[in-house]
XYZ file of C-alpha atoms in Angstrom:
309
model
C -0.015 0.021 0.247
C 0.777 3.412 -0.630
C 0.426 5.920 2.142
C 0.304 9.956 1.994
C -0.230 11.430 5.117
C -1.436 14.723 5.545
C -0.881 15.363 8.795
C 2.215 15.064 11.295
C 0.482 13.084 14.253
C -1.291 10.638 11.003
C 2.250 9.796 10.243
C 3.550 9.769 13.889
C 0.110 7.001 13.756
C 1.294 5.409 10.955
C 4.974 4.513 11.665
C 3.912 3.736 15.269
C 2.324 0.818 13.202
C 4.980 -0.639 11.612
C 3.903 0.811 8.202
C 6.765 3.636 7.316
C 8.012 1.760 4.730
C 4.440 2.374 2.830
C 4.343 6.116 3.517
C 4.933 7.690 0.385
C 4.793 10.873 0.889
C 3.960 13.601 3.967
C 3.352 17.127 4.716
C 6.221 19.920 4.890
C 5.850 19.568 8.847
C 6.051 16.096 9.344
C 9.635 15.568 11.200
C 8.855 12.292 13.345
C 10.692 9.952 13.126
C 13.483 11.903 11.541
C 13.338 9.797 8.397
C 10.180 11.137 6.949
C 12.015 14.244 6.674
C 13.640 12.576 3.632
C 10.277 11.833 2.356
C 8.741 14.219 -1.073
C 6.725 17.007 0.730
C 2.727 16.979 -0.524
C 1.846 19.942 1.105
C 2.967 23.614 1.365
C 2.643 26.834 3.945
C 1.411 30.308 3.534
C 2.623 31.341 6.229
C 5.886 33.627 6.330
C 8.638 32.062 7.823
C 9.597 34.862 8.897
C 6.168 35.858 10.269
C 5.778 36.968 13.816
C 2.983 34.995 16.250
C 1.160 38.306 16.256
C 1.218 37.977 12.153
C 0.932 34.136 12.207
C -2.303 35.070 14.567
C -3.778 37.790 12.439
C -3.610 35.250 8.921
C -5.543 32.676 10.679
C -8.250 34.739 11.647
C -8.474 36.512 8.521
C -8.033 33.021 6.629
C -11.020 31.350 8.702
C -13.070 34.141 7.674
C -13.058 33.176 3.945
C -12.732 29.617 4.404
C -9.336 29.515 2.812
C -6.373 27.131 4.449
C -3.437 27.893 5.441
C -1.891 25.008 3.618
C -2.608 23.911 0.736
C -1.857 20.594 -1.689
C 1.416 20.174 -3.922
C -0.622 18.421 -6.975
C 2.088 18.141 -8.968
C 3.838 15.724 -6.170
C 0.439 13.918 -4.882
C 0.072 12.692 -8.526
C 3.399 11.465 -9.079
C 2.822 9.193 -5.579
C 0.197 7.296 -6.839
C -1.125 7.072 -3.305
C -3.664 4.132 -2.501
C -4.885 5.697 0.874
C -4.862 9.226 2.106
C -5.011 10.402 5.584
C -6.055 13.550 6.494
C -8.054 15.500 9.496
C -11.305 17.909 9.831
C -10.342 19.031 13.247
C -8.756 22.244 12.274
C -8.400 24.161 9.221
C -5.441 25.861 10.569
C -3.086 22.824 11.170
C -3.729 20.852 7.730
C -4.705 21.304 3.960
C -8.609 21.700 4.373
C -11.099 18.482 4.106
C -13.185 19.580 1.401
C -9.585 20.402 -1.106
C -8.147 16.660 0.001
C -11.547 15.121 -1.122
C -11.630 17.055 -4.253
C -7.731 16.386 -4.907
C -8.752 12.346 -4.715
C -11.324 12.679 -6.903
C -9.016 13.844 -10.058
C -5.985 11.107 -9.201
C -5.840 8.114 -10.453
C -6.997 5.418 -8.806
C -9.444 7.652 -6.588
C -7.578 6.543 -3.193
C -9.334 6.389 -0.297
C -9.427 8.964 2.104
C -9.684 8.523 6.129
C -10.087 11.352 7.718
C -9.073 11.630 12.019
C -10.431 14.155 14.134
C -9.647 13.250 17.859
C -10.370 15.824 20.810
C -9.612 13.734 23.463
C -7.599 10.458 24.566
C -10.303 8.188 23.476
C -10.287 9.878 19.970
C -6.924 8.985 19.492
C -7.482 5.176 20.151
C -9.986 5.183 17.879
C -7.721 7.436 15.432
C -5.463 4.554 15.439
C -7.704 2.040 15.532
C -9.072 3.710 11.634
C -5.735 3.286 10.753
C -5.203 -0.114 11.103
C -8.244 -1.187 9.888
C -7.823 1.275 6.776
C -4.128 -0.139 5.917
C -5.077 -4.021 7.403
C -2.956 -3.567 10.779
C -5.568 -3.774 13.220
C -3.919 -6.782 15.352
C -1.377 -3.871 15.479
C -3.496 -0.945 16.207
C -4.819 -2.641 19.300
C -1.852 -3.762 20.574
C -0.276 -0.137 20.541
C -3.750 1.129 21.997
C -3.174 -1.216 24.795
C 0.851 -0.369 25.478
C -0.627 3.633 25.201
C -3.377 3.204 28.012
C -0.905 1.400 30.035
C 0.804 3.825 30.033
C -1.648 6.434 31.390
C -3.415 3.988 33.365
C -0.195 4.271 35.635
C -0.134 8.205 35.365
C -3.647 7.898 36.906
C -3.054 5.578 39.715
C -0.110 7.616 40.488
C -2.006 10.781 40.437
C -4.777 9.242 42.738
C -2.172 9.658 45.766
C -1.613 13.516 45.278
C -3.497 15.245 47.576
C -2.882 18.721 46.603
C -3.286 19.308 43.250
C -1.974 23.144 41.795
C -3.683 25.085 39.817
C -2.102 25.322 36.282
C -2.556 26.596 33.047
C -1.632 25.680 30.007
C -0.981 27.945 27.037
C -0.991 27.219 23.628
C -0.142 30.669 21.934
C 1.442 33.512 23.784
C 0.825 36.540 21.639
C -2.473 36.437 22.271
C -2.606 34.229 24.680
C -4.565 30.914 23.898
C -5.925 28.814 26.383
C -5.311 24.547 25.772
C -8.411 22.706 24.121
C -9.507 19.290 23.096
C -7.449 16.768 24.967
C -4.756 18.911 26.906
C -7.360 19.747 29.925
C -7.118 15.819 30.146
C -3.950 15.478 30.154
C -3.453 18.578 32.982
C -6.088 16.785 35.307
C -4.368 13.068 34.721
C -1.104 14.574 35.374
C -2.222 16.275 38.481
C -3.534 19.619 38.178
C -6.315 21.703 38.085
C -6.827 23.194 34.509
C -8.915 26.390 35.007
C -9.389 27.567 31.772
C -9.168 25.548 29.208
C -12.555 22.899 28.435
C -11.111 20.040 27.719
C -13.172 18.458 24.147
C -13.451 22.212 22.931
C -10.891 23.932 21.372
C -8.633 26.337 22.329
C -9.589 30.081 22.838
C -8.318 33.067 22.826
C -8.567 34.565 26.491
C -7.889 38.330 28.370
C -4.858 38.461 30.381
C -7.177 39.233 33.066
C -8.582 35.720 32.826
C -5.444 34.116 33.551
C -4.149 36.555 36.471
C -7.877 36.215 38.096
C -6.819 32.360 38.280
C -3.609 32.844 40.142
C -2.024 29.532 38.318
C 0.455 28.155 40.814
C 2.433 26.146 37.395
C 2.486 27.766 33.588
C 3.127 25.361 31.021
C 3.720 26.991 27.916
C 3.238 24.627 24.828
C 3.078 26.738 22.377
C 1.247 25.021 18.739
C 3.545 23.889 16.405
C 6.762 26.003 17.994
C 10.201 24.196 19.175
C 11.167 25.708 22.486
C 13.872 27.925 20.989
C 11.310 29.503 19.214
C 8.827 29.605 22.104
C 11.714 30.949 23.819
C 11.774 34.162 21.473
C 8.372 34.933 22.798
C 8.739 35.015 26.150
C 9.225 38.898 26.823
C 6.162 39.673 25.520
C 4.689 37.369 29.090
C 7.047 38.920 30.896
C 5.534 42.571 30.045
C 2.115 41.511 30.713
C 0.614 43.647 33.727
C 1.209 41.394 37.382
C 3.403 38.982 35.496
C 5.560 39.412 38.654
C 2.814 38.814 41.025
C 1.606 35.474 39.458
C 2.120 32.629 41.741
C 3.983 30.140 39.292
C 6.582 33.301 38.671
C 7.318 33.694 42.208
C 7.871 30.172 42.992
C 9.743 29.477 39.711
C 6.769 27.106 38.091
C 6.890 28.694 34.433
C 7.860 25.694 32.058
C 8.155 25.558 28.321
C 7.617 22.561 26.304
C 8.158 21.480 22.889
C 4.842 22.448 21.842
C 5.580 20.958 17.692
C 6.554 17.622 19.451
C 4.102 17.161 22.532
C 0.151 18.303 23.230
C -0.102 19.910 19.482
C -0.220 16.240 17.738
C -3.324 13.674 18.521
C -0.392 10.839 18.382
C 0.815 8.565 20.489
C 3.210 11.242 21.738
C 0.408 12.527 23.745
C 1.442 10.107 26.304
C 4.806 11.412 25.908
C 3.595 14.745 26.972
C 1.142 13.421 29.846
C 4.250 11.933 31.136
C 6.489 15.356 30.710
C 3.574 17.047 32.636
C 2.836 15.124 35.026
C 6.889 15.007 36.210
C 7.008 18.638 35.866
C 3.673 18.902 38.208
C 4.711 16.485 40.573
C 8.491 15.290 40.301
C 8.378 13.230 43.594
C 5.558 11.104 42.478
C 5.901 10.717 38.527
C 9.349 9.816 37.376
C 10.130 11.026 33.775
C 10.563 7.818 31.443
C 14.269 6.932 30.064
C 14.389 9.437 26.905
C 11.746 12.250 27.101
C 12.444 15.746 27.485
C 11.973 17.363 31.084
C 10.105 20.646 30.485
C 12.214 23.108 31.232
C 12.164 25.758 33.802
C 11.717 29.053 32.959
C 14.308 31.510 34.399
C 15.089 30.993 38.216
C 12.306 31.734 41.614
C 12.063 35.387 42.347
C 11.850 35.143 45.519
C 10.319 32.220 47.820
C 7.137 32.551 50.108
């Protein structure tokens, strides 16, 4: 089978099922496992690589008004690949080629490849997405084995969290300029990890929030995992947060519990590494309860405590 993946999380699911050799094309953002970076790219972005966070936000808002996607297909490359299966999503037109464009393109391709749409909004949906890919590729057993493995890791975190008596107030930011709450699966991950997310709503999209909301919540832990951003790119925007009113007064800043996580690899992608995200977050919230699994990067503390209570 010749498979084309139109989102990084699908690429990771495909490879986790042992189907990497059947991948013939990926998006311009697919970078894990590393070998997929050498595969033909079937998408391109309309976002300038030099755009600031505020400029990206403005582009997204403008495009969404006109129902035009920020990513588009490279039909010339796609036609040459002759895919049997195209895996895409309809959850967020910001994150991938619009579903309507994918289905229209599939109708024009020789052999009319099958299009499988993934739309996870929570951990259970992730398991169903893996199951859907398994069924579409004839690897149902591998899919069920992967699901059992992921569920076991989640359960291990859940059981350790049940022993925790105090759960801190947490804010998980998905964007800095302007500030965005977390959404979809991320509030669920915060709860599983042993925190209370008071701004993001489980199963619902992230949203722009007023800074005063965060100040009123008084988070004891602030986790920043900007959608699609590496740690290095996120660090460039940290002065914008430091310049916000009452930043220095926030409990998380006063105690040095502000953490930065690679949002490109974790939290943003509803693939197997959502469980990695959970384990990284759990360790950041309760390092004495949740060990960090070998091979996972710890959350990066932002600076040092200004002073102790």
